[in-house]
Tab-separated table of C-alpha atoms and ligand atoms in Angstrom:
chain	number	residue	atom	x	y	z
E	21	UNK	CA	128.020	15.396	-169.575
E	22	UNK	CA	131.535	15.401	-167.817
E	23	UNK	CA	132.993	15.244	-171.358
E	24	UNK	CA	130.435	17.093	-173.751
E	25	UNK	CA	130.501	17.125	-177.718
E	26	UNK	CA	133.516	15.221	-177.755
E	27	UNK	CA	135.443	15.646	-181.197
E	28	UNK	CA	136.567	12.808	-183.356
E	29	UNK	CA	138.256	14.231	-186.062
E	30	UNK	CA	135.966	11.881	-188.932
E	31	UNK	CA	133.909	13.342	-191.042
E	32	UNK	CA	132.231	10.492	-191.768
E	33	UNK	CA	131.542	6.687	-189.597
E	34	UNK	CA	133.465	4.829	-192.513
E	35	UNK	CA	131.777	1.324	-193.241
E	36	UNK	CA	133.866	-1.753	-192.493
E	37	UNK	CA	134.874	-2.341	-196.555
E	38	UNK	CA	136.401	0.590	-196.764
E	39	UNK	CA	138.603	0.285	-193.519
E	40	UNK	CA	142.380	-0.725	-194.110
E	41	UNK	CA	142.796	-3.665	-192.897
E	42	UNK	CA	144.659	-2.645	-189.295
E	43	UNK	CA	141.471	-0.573	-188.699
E	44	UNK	CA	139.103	-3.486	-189.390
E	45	UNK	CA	141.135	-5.699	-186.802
E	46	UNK	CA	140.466	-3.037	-184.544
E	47	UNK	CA	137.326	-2.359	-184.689
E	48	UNK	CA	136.271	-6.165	-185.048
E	49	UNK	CA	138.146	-6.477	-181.580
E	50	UNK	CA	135.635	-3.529	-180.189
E	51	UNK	CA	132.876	-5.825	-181.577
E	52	UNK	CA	133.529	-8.501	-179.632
E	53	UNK	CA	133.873	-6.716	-176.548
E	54	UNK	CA	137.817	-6.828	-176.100
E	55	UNK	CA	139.575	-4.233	-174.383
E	56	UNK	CA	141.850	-2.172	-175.475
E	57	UNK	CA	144.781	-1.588	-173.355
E	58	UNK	CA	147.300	1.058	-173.468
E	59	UNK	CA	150.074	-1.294	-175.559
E	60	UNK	CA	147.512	-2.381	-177.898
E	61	UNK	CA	147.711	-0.602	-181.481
E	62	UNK	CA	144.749	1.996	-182.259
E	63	UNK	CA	143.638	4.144	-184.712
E	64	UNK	CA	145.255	7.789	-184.108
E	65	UNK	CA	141.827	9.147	-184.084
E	66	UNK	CA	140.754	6.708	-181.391
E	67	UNK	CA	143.990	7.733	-179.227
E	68	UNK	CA	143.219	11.420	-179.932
E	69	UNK	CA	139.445	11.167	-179.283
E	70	UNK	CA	139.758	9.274	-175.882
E	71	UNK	CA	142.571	11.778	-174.954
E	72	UNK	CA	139.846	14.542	-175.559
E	73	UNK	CA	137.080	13.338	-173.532
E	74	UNK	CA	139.167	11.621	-170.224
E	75	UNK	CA	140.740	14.782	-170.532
E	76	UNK	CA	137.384	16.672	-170.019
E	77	UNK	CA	136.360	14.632	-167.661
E	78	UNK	CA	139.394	14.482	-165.399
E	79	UNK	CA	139.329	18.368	-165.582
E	80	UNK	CA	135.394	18.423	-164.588
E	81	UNK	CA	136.364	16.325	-161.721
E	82	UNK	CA	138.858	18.883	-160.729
E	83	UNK	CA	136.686	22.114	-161.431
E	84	UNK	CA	134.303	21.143	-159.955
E	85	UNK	CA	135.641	20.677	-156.419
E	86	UNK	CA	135.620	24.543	-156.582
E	87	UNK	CA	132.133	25.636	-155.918
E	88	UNK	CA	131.711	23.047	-153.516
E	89	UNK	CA	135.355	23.484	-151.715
E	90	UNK	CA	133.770	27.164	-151.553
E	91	UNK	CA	131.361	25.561	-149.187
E	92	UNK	CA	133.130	23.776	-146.645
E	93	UNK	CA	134.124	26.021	-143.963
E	94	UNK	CA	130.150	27.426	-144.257
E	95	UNK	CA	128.247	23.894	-143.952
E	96	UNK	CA	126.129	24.280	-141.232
E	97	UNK	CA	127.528	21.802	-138.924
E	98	UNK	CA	130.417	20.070	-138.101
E	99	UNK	CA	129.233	16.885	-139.513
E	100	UNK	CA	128.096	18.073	-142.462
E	101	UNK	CA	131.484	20.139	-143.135
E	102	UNK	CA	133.377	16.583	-142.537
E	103	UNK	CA	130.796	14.995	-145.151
E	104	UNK	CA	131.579	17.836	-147.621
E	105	UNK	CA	135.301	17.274	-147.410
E	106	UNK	CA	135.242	13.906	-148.060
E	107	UNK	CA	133.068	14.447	-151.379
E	108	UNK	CA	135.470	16.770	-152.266
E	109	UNK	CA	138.257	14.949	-151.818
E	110	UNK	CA	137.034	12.046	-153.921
E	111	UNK	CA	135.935	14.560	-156.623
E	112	UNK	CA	140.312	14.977	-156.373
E	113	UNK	CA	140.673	11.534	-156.340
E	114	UNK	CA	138.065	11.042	-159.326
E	115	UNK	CA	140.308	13.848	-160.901
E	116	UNK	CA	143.559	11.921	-160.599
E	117	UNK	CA	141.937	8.470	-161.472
E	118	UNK	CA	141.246	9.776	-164.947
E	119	UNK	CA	144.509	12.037	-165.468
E	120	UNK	CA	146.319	8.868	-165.198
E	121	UNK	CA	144.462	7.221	-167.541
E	122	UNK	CA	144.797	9.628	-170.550
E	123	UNK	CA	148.550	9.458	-169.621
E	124	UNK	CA	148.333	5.817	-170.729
E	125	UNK	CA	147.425	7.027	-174.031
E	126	UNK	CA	150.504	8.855	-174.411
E	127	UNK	CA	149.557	12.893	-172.795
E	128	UNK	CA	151.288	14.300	-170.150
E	129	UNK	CA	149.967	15.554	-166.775
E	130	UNK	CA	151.312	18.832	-167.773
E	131	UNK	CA	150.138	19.204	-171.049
E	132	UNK	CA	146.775	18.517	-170.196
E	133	UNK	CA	147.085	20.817	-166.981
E	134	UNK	CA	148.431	23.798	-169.433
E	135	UNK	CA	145.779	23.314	-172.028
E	136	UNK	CA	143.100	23.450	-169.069
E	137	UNK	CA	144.553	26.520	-167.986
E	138	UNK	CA	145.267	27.641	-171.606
E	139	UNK	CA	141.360	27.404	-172.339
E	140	UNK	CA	142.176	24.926	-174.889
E	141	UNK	CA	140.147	22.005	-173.397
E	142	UNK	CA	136.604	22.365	-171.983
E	143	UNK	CA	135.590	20.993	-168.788
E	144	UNK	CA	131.590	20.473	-168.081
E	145	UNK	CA	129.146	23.680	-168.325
E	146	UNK	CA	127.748	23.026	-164.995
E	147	UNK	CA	130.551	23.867	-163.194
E	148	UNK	CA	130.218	27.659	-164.180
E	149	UNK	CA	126.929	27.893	-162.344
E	150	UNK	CA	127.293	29.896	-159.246
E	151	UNK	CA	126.843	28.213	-155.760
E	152	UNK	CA	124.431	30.892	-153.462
E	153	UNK	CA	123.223	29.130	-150.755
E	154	UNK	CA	123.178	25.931	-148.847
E	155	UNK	CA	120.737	24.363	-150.463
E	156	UNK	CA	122.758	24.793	-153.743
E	157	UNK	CA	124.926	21.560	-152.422
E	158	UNK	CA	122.174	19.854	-152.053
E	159	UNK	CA	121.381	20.273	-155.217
E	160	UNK	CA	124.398	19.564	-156.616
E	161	UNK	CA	125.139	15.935	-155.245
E	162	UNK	CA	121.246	15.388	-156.032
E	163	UNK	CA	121.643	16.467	-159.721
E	164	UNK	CA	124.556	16.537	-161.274
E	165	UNK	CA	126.304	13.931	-159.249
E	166	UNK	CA	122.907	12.088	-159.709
E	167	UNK	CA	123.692	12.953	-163.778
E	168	UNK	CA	126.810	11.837	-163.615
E	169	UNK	CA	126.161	8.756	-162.322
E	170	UNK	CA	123.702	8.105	-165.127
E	171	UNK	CA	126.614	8.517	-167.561
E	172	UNK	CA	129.341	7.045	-166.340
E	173	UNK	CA	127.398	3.581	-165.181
E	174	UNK	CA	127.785	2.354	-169.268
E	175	UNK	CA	131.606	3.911	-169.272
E	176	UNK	CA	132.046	1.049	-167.320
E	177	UNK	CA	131.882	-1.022	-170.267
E	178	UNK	CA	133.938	1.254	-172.284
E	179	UNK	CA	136.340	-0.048	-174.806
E	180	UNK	CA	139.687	1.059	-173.531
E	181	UNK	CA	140.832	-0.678	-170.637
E	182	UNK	CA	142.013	2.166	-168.320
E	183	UNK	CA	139.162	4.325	-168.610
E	184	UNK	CA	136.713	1.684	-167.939
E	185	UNK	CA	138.678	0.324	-164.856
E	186	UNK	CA	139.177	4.130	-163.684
E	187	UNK	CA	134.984	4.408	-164.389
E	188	UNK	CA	134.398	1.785	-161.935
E	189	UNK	CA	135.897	3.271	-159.210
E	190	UNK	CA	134.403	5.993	-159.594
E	191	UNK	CA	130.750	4.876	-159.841
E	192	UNK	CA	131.661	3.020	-156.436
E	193	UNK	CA	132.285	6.340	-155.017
E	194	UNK	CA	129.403	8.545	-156.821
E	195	UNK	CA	127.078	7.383	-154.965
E	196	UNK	CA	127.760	8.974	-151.484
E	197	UNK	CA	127.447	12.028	-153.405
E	198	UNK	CA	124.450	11.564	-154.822
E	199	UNK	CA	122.743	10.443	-151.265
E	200	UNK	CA	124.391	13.173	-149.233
E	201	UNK	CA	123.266	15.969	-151.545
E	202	UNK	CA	119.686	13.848	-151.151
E	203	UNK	CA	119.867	14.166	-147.530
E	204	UNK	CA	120.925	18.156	-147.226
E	205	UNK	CA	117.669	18.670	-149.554
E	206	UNK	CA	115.569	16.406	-147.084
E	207	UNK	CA	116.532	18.471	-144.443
E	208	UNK	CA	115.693	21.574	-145.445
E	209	UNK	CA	112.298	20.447	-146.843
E	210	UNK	CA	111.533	19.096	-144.077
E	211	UNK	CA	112.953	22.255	-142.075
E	212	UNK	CA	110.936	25.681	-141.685
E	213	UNK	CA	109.192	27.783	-144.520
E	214	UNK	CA	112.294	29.558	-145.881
E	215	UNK	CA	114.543	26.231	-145.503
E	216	UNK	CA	111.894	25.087	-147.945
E	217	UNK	CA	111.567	27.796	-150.182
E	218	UNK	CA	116.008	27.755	-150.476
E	219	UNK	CA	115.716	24.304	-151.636
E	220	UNK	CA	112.618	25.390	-154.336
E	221	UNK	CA	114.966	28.155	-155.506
E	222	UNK	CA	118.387	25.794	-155.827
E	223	UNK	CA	116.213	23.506	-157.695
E	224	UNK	CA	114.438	25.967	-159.300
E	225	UNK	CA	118.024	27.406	-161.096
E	226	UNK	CA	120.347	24.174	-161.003
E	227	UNK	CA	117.271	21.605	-163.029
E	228	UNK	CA	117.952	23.457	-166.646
E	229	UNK	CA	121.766	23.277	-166.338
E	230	UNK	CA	121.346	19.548	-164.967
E	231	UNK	CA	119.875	18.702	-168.019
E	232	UNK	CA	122.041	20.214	-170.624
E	233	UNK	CA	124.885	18.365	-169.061
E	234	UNK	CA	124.290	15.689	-171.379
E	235	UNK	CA	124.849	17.886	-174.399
E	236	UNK	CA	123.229	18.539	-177.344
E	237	UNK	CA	120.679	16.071	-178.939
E	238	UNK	CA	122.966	14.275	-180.770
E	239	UNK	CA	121.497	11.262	-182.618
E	240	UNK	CA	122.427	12.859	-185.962
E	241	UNK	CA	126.076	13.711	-184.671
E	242	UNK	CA	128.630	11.997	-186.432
E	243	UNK	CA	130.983	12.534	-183.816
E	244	UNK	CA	128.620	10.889	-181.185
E	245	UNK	CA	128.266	7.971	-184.189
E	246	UNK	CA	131.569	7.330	-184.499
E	247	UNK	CA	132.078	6.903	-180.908
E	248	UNK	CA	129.274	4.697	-180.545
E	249	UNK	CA	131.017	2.592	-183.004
E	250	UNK	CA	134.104	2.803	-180.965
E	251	UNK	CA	132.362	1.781	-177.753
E	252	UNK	CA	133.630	4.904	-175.609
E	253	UNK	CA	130.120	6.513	-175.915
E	254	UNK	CA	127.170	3.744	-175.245
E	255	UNK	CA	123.903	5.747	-174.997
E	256	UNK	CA	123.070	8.935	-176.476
E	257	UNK	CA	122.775	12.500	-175.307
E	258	UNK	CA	118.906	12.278	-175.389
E	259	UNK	CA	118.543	8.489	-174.113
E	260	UNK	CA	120.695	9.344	-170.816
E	261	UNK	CA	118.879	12.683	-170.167
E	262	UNK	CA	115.225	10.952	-170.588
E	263	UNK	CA	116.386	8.438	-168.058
E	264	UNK	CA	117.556	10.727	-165.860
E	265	UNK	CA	114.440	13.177	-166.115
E	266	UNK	CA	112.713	9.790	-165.045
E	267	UNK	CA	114.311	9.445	-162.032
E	268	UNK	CA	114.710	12.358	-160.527
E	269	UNK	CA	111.383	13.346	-160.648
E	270	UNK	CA	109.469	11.408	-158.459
E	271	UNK	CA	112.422	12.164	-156.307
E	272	UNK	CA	111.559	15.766	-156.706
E	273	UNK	CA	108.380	14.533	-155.799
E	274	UNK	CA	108.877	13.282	-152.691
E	275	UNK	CA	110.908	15.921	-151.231
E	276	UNK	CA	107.523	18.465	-152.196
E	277	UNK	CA	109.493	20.369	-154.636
E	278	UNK	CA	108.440	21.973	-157.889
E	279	UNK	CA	110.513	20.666	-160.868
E	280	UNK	CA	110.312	24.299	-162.791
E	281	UNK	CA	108.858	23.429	-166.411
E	282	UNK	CA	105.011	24.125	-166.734
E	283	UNK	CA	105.118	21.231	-169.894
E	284	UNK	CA	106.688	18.297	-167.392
E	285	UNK	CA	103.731	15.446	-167.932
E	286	UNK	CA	104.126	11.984	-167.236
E	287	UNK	CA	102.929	10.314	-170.577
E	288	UNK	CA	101.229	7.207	-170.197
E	289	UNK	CA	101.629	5.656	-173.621
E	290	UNK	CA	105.786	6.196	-174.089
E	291	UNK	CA	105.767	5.147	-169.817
E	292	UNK	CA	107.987	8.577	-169.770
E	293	UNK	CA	108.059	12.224	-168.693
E	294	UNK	CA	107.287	14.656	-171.498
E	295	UNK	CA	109.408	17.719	-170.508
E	296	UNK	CA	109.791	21.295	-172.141
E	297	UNK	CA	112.379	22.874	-174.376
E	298	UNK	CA	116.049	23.355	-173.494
E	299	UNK	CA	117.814	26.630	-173.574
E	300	UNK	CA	120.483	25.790	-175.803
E	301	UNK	CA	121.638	29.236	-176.600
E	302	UNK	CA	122.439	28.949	-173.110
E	303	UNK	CA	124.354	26.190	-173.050
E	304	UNK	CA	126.477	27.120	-176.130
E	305	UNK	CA	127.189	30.662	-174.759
E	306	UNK	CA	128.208	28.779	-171.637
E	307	UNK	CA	131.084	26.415	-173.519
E	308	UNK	CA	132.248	29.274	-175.081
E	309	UNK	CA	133.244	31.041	-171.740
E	310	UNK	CA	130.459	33.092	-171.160
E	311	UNK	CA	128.858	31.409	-168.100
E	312	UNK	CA	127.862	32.828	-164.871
E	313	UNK	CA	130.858	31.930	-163.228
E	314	UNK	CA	133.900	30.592	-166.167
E	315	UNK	CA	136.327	33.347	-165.580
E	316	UNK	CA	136.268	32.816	-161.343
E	317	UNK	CA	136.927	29.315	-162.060
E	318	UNK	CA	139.909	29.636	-164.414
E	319	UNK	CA	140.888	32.610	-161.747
E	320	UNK	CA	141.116	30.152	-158.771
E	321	UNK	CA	142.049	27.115	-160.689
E	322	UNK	CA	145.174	28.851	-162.193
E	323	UNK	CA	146.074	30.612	-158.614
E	324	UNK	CA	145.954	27.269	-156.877
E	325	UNK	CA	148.353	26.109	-159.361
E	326	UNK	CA	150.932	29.025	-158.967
E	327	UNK	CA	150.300	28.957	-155.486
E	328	UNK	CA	151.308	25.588	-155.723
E	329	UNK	CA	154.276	25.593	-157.004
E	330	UNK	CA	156.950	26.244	-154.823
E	331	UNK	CA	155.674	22.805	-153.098
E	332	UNK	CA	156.220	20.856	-156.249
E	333	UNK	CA	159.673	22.423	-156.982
E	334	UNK	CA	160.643	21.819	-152.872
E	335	UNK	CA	159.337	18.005	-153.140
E	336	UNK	CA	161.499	17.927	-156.234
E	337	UNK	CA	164.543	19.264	-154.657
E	338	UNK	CA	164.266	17.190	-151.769
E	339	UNK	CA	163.903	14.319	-153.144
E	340	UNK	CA	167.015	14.837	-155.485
E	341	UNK	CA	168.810	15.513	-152.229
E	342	UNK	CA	168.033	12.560	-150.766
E	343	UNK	CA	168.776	10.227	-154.343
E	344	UNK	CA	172.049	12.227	-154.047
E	345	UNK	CA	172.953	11.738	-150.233
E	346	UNK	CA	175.374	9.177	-149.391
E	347	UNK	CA	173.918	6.126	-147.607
E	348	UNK	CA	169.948	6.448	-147.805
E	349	UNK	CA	168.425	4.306	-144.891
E	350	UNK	CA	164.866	2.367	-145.565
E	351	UNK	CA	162.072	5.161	-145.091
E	352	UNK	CA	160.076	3.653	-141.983
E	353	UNK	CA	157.056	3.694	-144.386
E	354	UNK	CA	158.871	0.843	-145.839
E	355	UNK	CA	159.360	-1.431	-143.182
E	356	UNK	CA	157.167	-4.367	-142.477
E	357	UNK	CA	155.639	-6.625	-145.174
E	358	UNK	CA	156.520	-3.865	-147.319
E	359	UNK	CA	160.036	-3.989	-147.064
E	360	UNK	CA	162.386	-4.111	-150.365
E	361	UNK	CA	164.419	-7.123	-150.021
E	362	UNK	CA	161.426	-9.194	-148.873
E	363	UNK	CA	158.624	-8.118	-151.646
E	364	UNK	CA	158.412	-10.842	-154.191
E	365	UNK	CA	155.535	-9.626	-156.371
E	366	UNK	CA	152.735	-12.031	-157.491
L	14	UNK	CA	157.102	19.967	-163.600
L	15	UNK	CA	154.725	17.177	-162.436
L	16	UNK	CA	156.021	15.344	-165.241
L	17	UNK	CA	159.083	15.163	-164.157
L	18	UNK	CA	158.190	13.542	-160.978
L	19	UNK	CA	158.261	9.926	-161.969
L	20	UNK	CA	155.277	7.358	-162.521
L	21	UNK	CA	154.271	4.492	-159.845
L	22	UNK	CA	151.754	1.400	-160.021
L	23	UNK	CA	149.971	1.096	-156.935
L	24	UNK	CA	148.990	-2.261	-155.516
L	25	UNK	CA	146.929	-2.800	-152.032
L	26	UNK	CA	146.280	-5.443	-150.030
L	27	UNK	CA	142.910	-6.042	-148.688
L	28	UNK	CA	141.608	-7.035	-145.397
L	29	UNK	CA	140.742	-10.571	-146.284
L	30	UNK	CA	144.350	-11.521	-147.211
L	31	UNK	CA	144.699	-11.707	-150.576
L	32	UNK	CA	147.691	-10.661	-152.857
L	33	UNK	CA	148.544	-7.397	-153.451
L	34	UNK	CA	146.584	-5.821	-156.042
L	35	UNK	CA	147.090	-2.885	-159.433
L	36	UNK	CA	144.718	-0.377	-158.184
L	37	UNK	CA	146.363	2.654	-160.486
L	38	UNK	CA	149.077	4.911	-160.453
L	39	UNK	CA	150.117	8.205	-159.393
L	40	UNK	CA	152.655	10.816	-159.789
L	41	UNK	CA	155.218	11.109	-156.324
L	42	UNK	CA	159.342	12.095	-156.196
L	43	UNK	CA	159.801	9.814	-154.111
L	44	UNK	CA	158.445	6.261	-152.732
L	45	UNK	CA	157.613	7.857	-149.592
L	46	UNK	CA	155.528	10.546	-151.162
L	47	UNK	CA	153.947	7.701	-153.527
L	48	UNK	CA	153.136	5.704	-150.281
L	49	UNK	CA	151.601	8.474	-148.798
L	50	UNK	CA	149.559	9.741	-151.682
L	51	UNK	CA	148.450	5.995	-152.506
L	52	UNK	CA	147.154	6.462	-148.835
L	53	UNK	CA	145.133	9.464	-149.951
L	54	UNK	CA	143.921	8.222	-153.375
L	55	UNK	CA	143.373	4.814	-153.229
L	56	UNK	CA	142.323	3.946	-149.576
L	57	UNK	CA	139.909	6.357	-148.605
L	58	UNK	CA	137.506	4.051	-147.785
L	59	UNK	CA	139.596	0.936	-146.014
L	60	UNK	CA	140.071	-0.301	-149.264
L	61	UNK	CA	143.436	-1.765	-148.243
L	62	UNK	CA	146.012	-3.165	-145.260
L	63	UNK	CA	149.453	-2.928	-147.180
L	64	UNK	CA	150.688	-0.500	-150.003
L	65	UNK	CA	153.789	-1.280	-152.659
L	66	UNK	CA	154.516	1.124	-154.574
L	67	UNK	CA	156.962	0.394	-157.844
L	68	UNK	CA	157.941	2.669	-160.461
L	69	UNK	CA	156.312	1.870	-163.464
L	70	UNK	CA	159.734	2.124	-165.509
L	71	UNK	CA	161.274	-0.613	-163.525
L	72	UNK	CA	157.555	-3.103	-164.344
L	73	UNK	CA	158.285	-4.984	-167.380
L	74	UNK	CA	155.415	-6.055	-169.614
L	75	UNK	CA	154.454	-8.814	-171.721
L	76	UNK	CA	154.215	-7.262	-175.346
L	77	UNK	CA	150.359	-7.540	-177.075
L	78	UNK	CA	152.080	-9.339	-180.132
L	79	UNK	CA	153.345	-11.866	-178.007
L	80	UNK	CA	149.847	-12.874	-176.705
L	81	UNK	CA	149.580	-16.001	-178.864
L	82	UNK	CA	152.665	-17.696	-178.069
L	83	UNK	CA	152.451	-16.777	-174.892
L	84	UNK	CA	148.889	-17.903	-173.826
L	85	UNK	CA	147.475	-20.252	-176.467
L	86	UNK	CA	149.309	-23.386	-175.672
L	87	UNK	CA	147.222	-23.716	-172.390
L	88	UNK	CA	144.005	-23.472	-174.591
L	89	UNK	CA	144.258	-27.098	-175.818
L	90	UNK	CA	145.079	-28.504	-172.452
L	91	UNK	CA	142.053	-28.242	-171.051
L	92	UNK	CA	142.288	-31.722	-168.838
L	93	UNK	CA	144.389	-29.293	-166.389
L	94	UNK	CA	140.451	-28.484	-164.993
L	95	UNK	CA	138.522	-30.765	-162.869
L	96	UNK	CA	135.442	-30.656	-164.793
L	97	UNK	CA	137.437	-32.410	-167.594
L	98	UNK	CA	136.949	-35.378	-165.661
L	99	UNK	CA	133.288	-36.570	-165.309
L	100	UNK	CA	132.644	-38.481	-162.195
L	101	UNK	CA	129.693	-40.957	-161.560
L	102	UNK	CA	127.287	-39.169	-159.266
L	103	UNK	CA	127.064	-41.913	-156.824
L	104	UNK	CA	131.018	-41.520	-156.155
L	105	UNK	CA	130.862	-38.659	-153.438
L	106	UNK	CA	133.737	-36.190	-152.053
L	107	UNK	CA	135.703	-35.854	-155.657
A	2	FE2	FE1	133.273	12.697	-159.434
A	3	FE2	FE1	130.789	13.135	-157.447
């Protein structure tokens, strides 16, 4: 997913009788569904896993605006280049949502910005999949918003506080994505021949990727286990792809594509699709750097950053200046119900 | 370097009058650029009429070990709710 084979540092899910006795509090507060918030004592390894995966998720968010941002000036009309922005900019928005919450846990913004950059912390394999054509945004809001969706619905009901809250947002937003990438494939099925036959082939390379988002099978995982225990992973790898395999292909369906696996069978007695064997070398070689596309990300992700910087050091500067100048008036932002003296909170 | 740049809660005020609400926070120098980039992150989609902006140095918190003393005493005094009170169903408007 967003955040895939997320570390937890145990080596084994301990049993409750042989958890100290700060541990069992915790985890007995998990079990009855009460949040953790960022004051709340944790288990290091719970602080240090969560910091993991928000952090891989907040730096999908961010990554992948790039194939897509890629796209904007090229959408094929003016309407669809405003619709494209906007997805983007929430993708920045999801981005920033879920850097702030890791910060909670006690990272900083630049930390986890320098390990990103370092290559120290992963961000999704999806995102190293090149975008060719048109129909390749379709297919992206389709699928791997539509796969995103899938997994972050049950983060919702996460165990730690800020993550969940920062989930919910997001799954408010998600699905605008989902519908406009539905719409772009609509039209071009429903466009001439080669239209067609660009959505076929965007579908045809984006449905194998889509479905190793969710990582791994992972039922035997300890890692997965122990953070089904801590309530920051509620489904598992296999259980979120199956559903998702489900839905989208009657979806397929209807737009008249071909979903590309010859064993794809709807099976009666389990009331789900059969479908045929993942790739994984593939994926593997892909977390490990050697995607289609992992170095050009890094590239442009790291330039934007440099590029950047003279605008953070300027707002810094400026706004020393102005802490520094004599007699600062009220910023006309300010004024209004807004205003300083008059804003008793609550 | 955006660390430096200091930390602010973000609350919004809805269309339908209601107090101002936590939405998140956000990273600005100033309350100006923390107004502006609330704008940007957390009211893309009307979401809000109003914007505060604090620092979240200057927001003082109840502590998590203080929860008991703090909030158990209402738990016995449940008579502050009206369905403490069980009226006959003949007696209307209560
Ligand atoms: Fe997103
Ligand atoms: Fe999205």
């Amino acid at each position: 997913m967003y955040a895939q084979m997320v570390e937890t540092g145990v080596e084994r899910v301990q049993v409750v009788a042989e958890m100290a006795p700060d541990e069992r509090a915790f985890q007995a507060r998990i079990d009855a569904d009460i949040k953790i918030e960022p004051k709340d004592a944790m288990p290091d390894a719970y602080r240090r896993t969560l910091v993991r995966q928000i952090q891989q998720h907040a730096h999908s968010e961010i990554v992948g605006m790039l194939p897509e941002g890629n796209w904007i000036t090229r959408a094929p009309s003016l309407s669809r280049k405003a619709i494209l922005m906007a997805k983007v900019q929430d993708e920045a928005g999801h981005g920033l949502y879920l850097y702030c919450a890791a910060e909670t846990l006690g990272v900083s913004r630049d930390r986890m910005i320098a390990d990103l950059h370092a290559g120290k912390v992963k961000y999704s394999s999806i995102f190293n999949y090149p975008t060719l054509t048109w129909a390749d945004i379709g297919t992206i809001g389709w699928l791997v918003d539509g796969a995103a969706i899938m997994n972050q619905i049950p983060l919702c009901r996460c165990s730690y506080g800020p993550y969940a809250r920062a989930m919910i947002r997001i799954c408010k937003e998600e699905s605008f994505h989902q519908r406009q990438g539905f719409d772009i494939m609509m039209a071009l099925c429903r466009g001439s021949a080669e239209q067609k036959a660009m959505a076929q082939d965007a579908l045809n390379r984006w449905w194998w990727p889509s479905l190793m988002m969710f990582g791994p099978p992972d039922a035997q995982s300890v890692h997965s286990a122990q953070s089904a225990r801590w309530k920051i992973k509620l489904l598992s790898n296999d259980e979120l792809r199956q559903r998702f395999v489900d839905q989208t292909v009657p979806q397929a369906e209807y737009l008249g594509l071909r979903v590309p696996d010859d064993r794809l069978a709807w099976n009666e007695a389990s009331g789900h699709y059969d479908f045929g064997e993942i790739d994984w070398s593939e994926f593997h070689e892909v977390l490990k750097g050697h995607g289609p596309c992992n170095r050009d990300r890094m590239r442009m992700r790291i330039k934007a950053w440099e590029e950047g910087a003279w605008v953070r050091e300027a707002a810094a500067a400026y706004a020393e200046k102005r802490a520094n100048a004599p007699r600062p008036g009220p910023l006309p932002a300010m004024r209004g119900e807004g205003d300083r003296r008059a804003a008793p909170v609550g | 370097m955006t660390s430096d740049w200091p930390l602010w809660e973000v609350f919004i005020r809805s269309q339908h009058g209601l107090a101002h609400k936590h939405v998140g926070s956000l990273h600005a120098v100033d309350a100006e650029m923390a107004i502006r980039n609330a704008r940007d992150v957390y009211t893309r989609r009307n979401e809000g009429v109003s914007i505060w902006v604090a620092r979240s140095s200057d927001i003082h918190a109840s502590s998590p070990g203080d929860r008991a003393p703090l909030f158990e005493p209402s738990n016995d005094k449940v008579y502050r709710h009206p369905t403490f009170f069980p009226m006959p169903e003949e007696v209307k408007h209560l």
